[in-house]
PDB file of C-alpha atoms in Angstrom:
ATOM      1  CA  HIS A  12     109.806 162.702 272.264  1.00 38.00           C
ATOM      2  CA  HIS A  13     109.900 165.007 274.482  1.00 41.00           C
ATOM      3  CA  PRO A  14     113.172 166.016 275.895  1.00 41.00           C
ATOM      4  CA  ALA A  15     111.801 167.380 279.280  1.00 39.00           C
ATOM      5  CA  ALA A  16     110.198 164.275 279.774  1.00 40.00           C
ATOM      6  CA  CYS A  17     113.004 161.914 278.761  1.00 41.00           C
ATOM      7  CA  ARG A  18     115.332 163.783 281.577  1.00 38.00           C
ATOM      8  CA  LEU A  19     112.342 163.250 284.338  1.00 38.00           C
ATOM      9  CA  ALA A  20     112.159 159.637 283.077  1.00 39.00           C
ATOM     10  CA  SER A  21     115.836 159.577 282.813  1.00 39.00           C
ATOM     11  CA  ALA A  22     115.982 160.674 286.595  1.00 43.00           C
ATOM     12  CA  GLY A  23     113.485 158.286 287.812  1.00 45.00           C
ATOM     13  CA  GLY A  24     115.395 155.666 286.301  1.00 47.00           C
ATOM     14  CA  ARG A  25     113.566 154.969 283.986  1.00 43.00           C
ATOM     15  CA  ALA A  26     113.858 154.405 279.956  1.00 45.00           C
ATOM     16  CA  CYS A  27     112.791 157.391 277.474  1.00 42.00           C
ATOM     17  CA  SER A  28     110.513 156.521 274.815  1.00 43.00           C
ATOM     18  CA  SER A  29     111.141 157.697 271.598  1.00 42.00           C
ATOM     19  CA  VAL A  30     107.700 157.971 270.906  1.00 50.00           C
ATOM     20  CA  MET A  31     105.611 160.610 272.637  1.00 55.00           C
ATOM     21  CA  THR A  32     102.168 159.233 273.295  1.00 68.00           C
ATOM     22  CA  THR A  33      98.867 160.787 273.270  1.00 74.00           C
ATOM     23  CA  PRO A  34      95.206 160.317 274.680  1.00 92.00           C
ATOM     24  CA  PRO A  35      93.090 159.095 272.194  1.00 96.00           C
ATOM     25  CA  LEU A  36      92.073 161.694 269.790  1.00 98.00           C
ATOM     26  CA  LYS A  37      88.377 162.479 268.436  1.00 98.00           C
ATOM     27  CA  LEU A  38      87.700 165.275 265.547  1.00 98.00           C
ATOM     28  CA  VAL A  39      84.590 166.965 266.387  1.00 98.00           C
ATOM     29  CA  SER A  40      83.241 168.237 262.742  1.00 97.00           C
ATOM     30  CA  HIS A  41      80.881 169.521 260.503  1.00 95.00           C
ATOM     31  CA  VAL A  42      81.772 167.765 257.087  1.00 90.00           C
ATOM     32  CA  LEU A  43      81.611 171.138 255.218  1.00 87.00           C
ATOM     33  CA  CYS A  44      83.636 172.806 257.530  1.00 89.00           C
ATOM     34  CA  PRO A  45      86.909 174.411 256.228  1.00 88.00           C
ATOM     35  CA  TYR A  46      88.376 175.237 259.637  1.00 91.00           C
ATOM     36  CA  VAL A  47      87.815 170.868 260.479  1.00 95.00           C
ATOM     37  CA  HIS A  48      89.815 170.238 257.247  1.00 92.00           C
ATOM     38  CA  ARG A  49      92.737 172.525 258.597  1.00 91.00           C
ATOM     39  CA  ALA A  50      93.231 169.824 261.579  1.00 95.00           C
ATOM     40  CA  ALA A  51      91.966 166.781 259.774  1.00 96.00           C
ATOM     41  CA  ILE A  52      94.736 167.513 256.668  1.00 94.00           C
ATOM     42  CA  LEU A  53      97.227 167.974 259.441  1.00 94.00           C
ATOM     43  CA  LEU A  54      96.431 164.950 261.101  1.00 97.00           C
ATOM     44  CA  HIS A  55      96.632 162.806 258.029  1.00 96.00           C
ATOM     45  CA  GLU A  56      99.767 164.487 257.139  1.00 93.00           C
ATOM     46  CA  LYS A  57     101.457 163.206 260.306  1.00 95.00           C
ATOM     47  CA  HIS A  58      99.627 159.511 260.044  1.00 96.00           C
ATOM     48  CA  VAL A  59      97.879 160.339 263.736  1.00 97.00           C
ATOM     49  CA  PRO A  60      95.045 158.339 264.261  1.00 97.00           C
ATOM     50  CA  PHE A  61      91.720 159.804 265.258  1.00 97.00           C
ATOM     51  CA  GLU A  62      88.313 159.292 265.468  1.00 98.00           C
ATOM     52  CA  ARG A  63      85.883 161.863 264.151  1.00 97.00           C
ATOM     53  CA  GLU A  64      82.491 162.486 264.669  1.00 97.00           C
ATOM     54  CA  ASN A  65      80.063 165.096 262.898  1.00 97.00           C
ATOM     55  CA  VAL A  66      77.463 167.549 264.259  1.00 97.00           C
ATOM     56  CA  ASP A  67      74.690 168.971 263.204  1.00 96.00           C
ATOM     57  CA  LEU A  68      75.456 172.515 263.517  1.00 95.00           C
ATOM     58  CA  LYS A  69      71.369 173.696 262.639  1.00 95.00           C
ATOM     59  CA  ASN A  70      70.492 171.280 265.806  1.00 97.00           C
ATOM     60  CA  LYS A  71      73.570 171.379 268.322  1.00 97.00           C
ATOM     61  CA  PRO A  72      73.495 168.642 270.817  1.00 97.00           C
ATOM     62  CA  ASP A  73      73.853 169.414 274.444  1.00 97.00           C
ATOM     63  CA  TRP A  74      77.015 167.588 274.978  1.00 97.00           C
ATOM     64  CA  PHE A  75      78.607 169.597 271.722  1.00 98.00           C
ATOM     65  CA  LEU A  76      77.996 172.837 273.254  1.00 97.00           C
ATOM     66  CA  LYS A  77      79.596 171.834 276.760  1.00 97.00           C
ATOM     67  CA  ILE A  78      82.804 171.371 275.075  1.00 98.00           C
ATOM     68  CA  SER A  79      82.713 174.144 272.342  1.00 97.00           C
ATOM     69  CA  PRO A  80      82.246 177.242 274.311  1.00 96.00           C
ATOM     70  CA  ARG A  81      81.536 179.389 270.899  1.00 96.00           C
ATOM     71  CA  GLY A  82      79.063 176.439 269.763  1.00 96.00           C
ATOM     72  CA  LYS A  83      81.591 175.853 266.497  1.00 96.00           C
ATOM     73  CA  VAL A  84      83.320 173.453 265.121  1.00 97.00           C
ATOM     74  CA  PRO A  85      86.229 172.057 265.124  1.00 97.00           C
ATOM     75  CA  VAL A  86      86.946 170.709 268.195  1.00 98.00           C
ATOM     76  CA  LEU A  87      89.805 168.351 269.338  1.00 98.00           C
ATOM     77  CA  VAL A  88      89.139 165.815 272.427  1.00 98.00           C
ATOM     78  CA  VAL A  89      92.342 164.919 273.981  1.00 98.00           C
ATOM     79  CA  GLY A  90      91.472 162.228 276.313  1.00 96.00           C
ATOM     80  CA  ASP A  91      88.628 164.254 278.344  1.00 95.00           C
ATOM     81  CA  VAL A  92      89.852 167.423 277.226  1.00 97.00           C
ATOM     82  CA  PRO A  93      88.300 169.425 274.731  1.00 98.00           C
ATOM     83  CA  VAL A  94      90.529 171.894 272.498  1.00 98.00           C
ATOM     84  CA  PHE A  95      88.743 174.525 270.312  1.00 97.00           C
ATOM     85  CA  GLU A  96      89.165 176.758 267.498  1.00 94.00           C
ATOM     86  CA  SER A  97      91.053 175.681 264.492  1.00 93.00           C
ATOM     87  CA  ALA A  98      94.234 177.289 264.576  1.00 91.00           C
ATOM     88  CA  VAL A  99      94.887 176.593 268.309  1.00 95.00           C
ATOM     89  CA  ILE A 100      94.237 172.670 267.309  1.00 97.00           C
ATOM     90  CA  VAL A 101      96.402 172.691 264.716  1.00 94.00           C
ATOM     91  CA  GLU A 102      99.213 174.441 266.654  1.00 93.00           C
ATOM     92  CA  TYR A 103      98.303 171.643 269.216  1.00 96.00           C
ATOM     93  CA  ILE A 104      98.918 168.872 266.461  1.00 96.00           C
ATOM     94  CA  ASP A 105     101.955 170.151 265.225  1.00 94.00           C
ATOM     95  CA  GLU A 106     103.917 170.515 268.675  1.00 93.00           C
ATOM     96  CA  VAL A 107     102.527 167.190 270.206  1.00 95.00           C
ATOM     97  CA  HIS A 108     102.955 164.916 266.800  1.00 95.00           C
ATOM     98  CA  PRO A 109     106.327 165.644 265.030  1.00 93.00           C
ATOM     99  CA  PRO A 110     108.178 166.363 263.198  1.00 92.00           C
ATOM    100  CA  ARG A 111     106.939 170.169 263.432  1.00 92.00           C
ATOM    101  CA  ILE A 112     105.470 171.978 260.063  1.00 89.00           C
ATOM    102  CA  LEU A 113     105.928 174.760 261.638  1.00 88.00           C
ATOM    103  CA  PRO A 114     109.725 176.136 261.294  1.00 88.00           C
ATOM    104  CA  ALA A 115     111.872 176.588 264.528  1.00 89.00           C
ATOM    105  CA  ASP A 116     112.476 180.443 263.742  1.00 92.00           C
ATOM    106  CA  PRO A 117     110.121 183.034 265.714  1.00 94.00           C
ATOM    107  CA  LEU A 118     109.906 185.490 263.109  1.00 94.00           C
ATOM    108  CA  GLU A 119     109.301 182.789 260.523  1.00 88.00           C
ATOM    109  CA  ARG A 120     106.645 180.974 262.701  1.00 88.00           C
ATOM    110  CA  ALA A 121     104.902 184.383 263.506  1.00 90.00           C
ATOM    111  CA  ARG A 122     104.860 185.170 259.591  1.00 87.00           C
ATOM    112  CA  GLN A 123     103.159 181.604 258.714  1.00 85.00           C
ATOM    113  CA  ARG A 124     100.934 182.129 261.673  1.00 86.00           C
ATOM    114  CA  ALA A 125     100.226 185.291 260.244  1.00 87.00           C
ATOM    115  CA  TRP A 126      98.772 184.017 256.455  1.00 85.00           C
ATOM    116  CA  ILE A 127      96.474 181.720 258.734  1.00 83.00           C
ATOM    117  CA  GLU A 128      93.936 184.935 259.012  1.00 83.00           C
ATOM    118  CA  VAL A 129      94.333 185.596 255.067  1.00 86.00           C
ATOM    119  CA  ALA A 130      93.383 181.523 254.602  1.00 85.00           C
ATOM    120  CA  ASN A 131      90.265 182.607 256.703  1.00 85.00           C
ATOM    121  CA  ASP A 132      89.424 185.364 254.394  1.00 88.00           C
ATOM    122  CA  LEU A 133      89.959 183.172 251.703  1.00 88.00           C
ATOM    123  CA  PHE A 134      87.126 180.720 253.357  1.00 86.00           C
ATOM    124  CA  MET A 135      84.633 182.927 253.530  1.00 89.00           C
ATOM    125  CA  ALA A 136      85.296 184.372 250.075  1.00 91.00           C
ATOM    126  CA  GLN A 137      84.682 180.906 248.972  1.00 90.00           C
ATOM    127  CA  TYR A 138      81.550 179.940 250.720  1.00 88.00           C
ATOM    128  CA  LYS A 139      80.306 183.520 249.183  1.00 91.00           C
ATOM    129  CA  VAL A 140      81.280 181.782 245.684  1.00 92.00           C
ATOM    130  CA  ALA A 141      79.364 178.528 246.773  1.00 91.00           C
ATOM    131  CA  SER A 142      76.432 180.528 248.698  1.00 91.00           C
ATOM    132  CA  ALA A 143      75.537 183.490 246.290  1.00 93.00           C
ATOM    133  CA  THR A 144      72.264 183.368 245.367  1.00 95.00           C
ATOM    134  CA  THR A 145      72.517 186.178 242.466  1.00 95.00           C
ATOM    135  CA  ALA A 146      74.444 186.424 239.250  1.00 95.00           C
ATOM    136  CA  ALA A 147      75.626 189.780 240.832  1.00 95.00           C
ATOM    137  CA  ASP A 148      76.723 188.450 244.218  1.00 94.00           C
ATOM    138  CA  ARG A 149      78.211 185.673 242.700  1.00 95.00           C
ATOM    139  CA  ALA A 150      80.562 188.071 240.344  1.00 95.00           C
ATOM    140  CA  ALA A 151      81.314 189.923 243.690  1.00 94.00           C
ATOM    141  CA  ALA A 152      82.575 186.904 245.456  1.00 92.00           C
ATOM    142  CA  VAL A 153      84.790 185.757 242.734  1.00 94.00           C
ATOM    143  CA  THR A 154      86.460 189.184 242.552  1.00 95.00           C
ATOM    144  CA  THR A 155      87.224 189.004 246.092  1.00 93.00           C
ATOM    145  CA  GLN A 156      88.256 185.511 245.860  1.00 92.00           C
ATOM    146  CA  GLY A 157      90.658 186.666 243.619  1.00 93.00           C
ATOM    147  CA  ASP A 158      92.207 189.040 245.034  1.00 92.00           C
ATOM    148  CA  VAL A 159      92.774 187.137 248.457  1.00 88.00           C
ATOM    149  CA  LEU A 160      94.435 184.420 246.174  1.00 88.00           C
ATOM    150  CA  ALA A 161      96.442 187.492 244.464  1.00 90.00           C
ATOM    151  CA  ARG A 162      97.796 187.947 248.058  1.00 87.00           C
ATOM    152  CA  PHE A 163      99.146 184.420 248.619  1.00 80.00           C
ATOM    153  CA  GLU A 164     100.765 184.250 245.222  1.00 83.00           C
ATOM    154  CA  ALA A 165     102.254 187.160 246.023  1.00 81.00           C
ATOM    155  CA  ASP A 166     104.258 185.743 249.100  1.00 79.00           C
ATOM    156  CA  LEU A 167     104.331 181.962 247.825  1.00 74.00           C
ATOM    157  CA  ARG A 168     108.377 180.481 248.162  1.00 75.00           C
ATOM    158  CA  GLY A 169     107.270 177.258 246.412  1.00 76.00           C
ATOM    159  CA  GLU A 170     105.285 174.564 245.842  1.00 76.00           C
ATOM    160  CA  PHE A 171     103.815 175.558 249.137  1.00 71.00           C
ATOM    161  CA  PHE A 172     103.434 178.243 251.223  1.00 66.00           C
ATOM    162  CA  ALA A 173     106.643 177.789 253.507  1.00 69.00           C
ATOM    163  CA  GLY A 174     108.568 176.546 250.292  1.00 71.00           C
ATOM    164  CA  ASP A 175     109.407 173.265 249.483  1.00 73.00           C
ATOM    165  CA  ALA A 176     107.797 171.543 252.443  1.00 71.00           C
ATOM    166  CA  LEU A 177     104.226 171.934 254.035  1.00 70.00           C
ATOM    167  CA  GLY A 178     104.024 174.719 256.416  1.00 67.00           C
TER     168      GLY A 178
END
């Protein structure tokens, strides 16, 4: 529940629900996009119901271009309000649907947010491995992928990046 909302509800003589309700969620997606998977995984982990709608990124519909200023997925439509950029979507989901996966400590939370950018490097390296058209390009991409994974390995603190819990 949201403490400020509970205080307002109590002041108005209404009971405060322990469950925060949100408008319906629709995740505008593409099946191969790792950034979409980042948001979908968190929604599933938090048991948040949502609808998923895939778009053809080679033939973007007008309605999609109206809600995605960069013409990219994912977009999380909350009621009728679009939220774009995967890191922003994940933070919104984490804030609105408890329990939080990001830590309360601001420094540790900042550290984990910063590693999202390294994850973006990994996504790009994996894409280059999968899409390489020559053996030399593939070998270079595999080397880059290994280098990025080594950066993660050096900072892992347990089974998950944040230690023993998803974070």
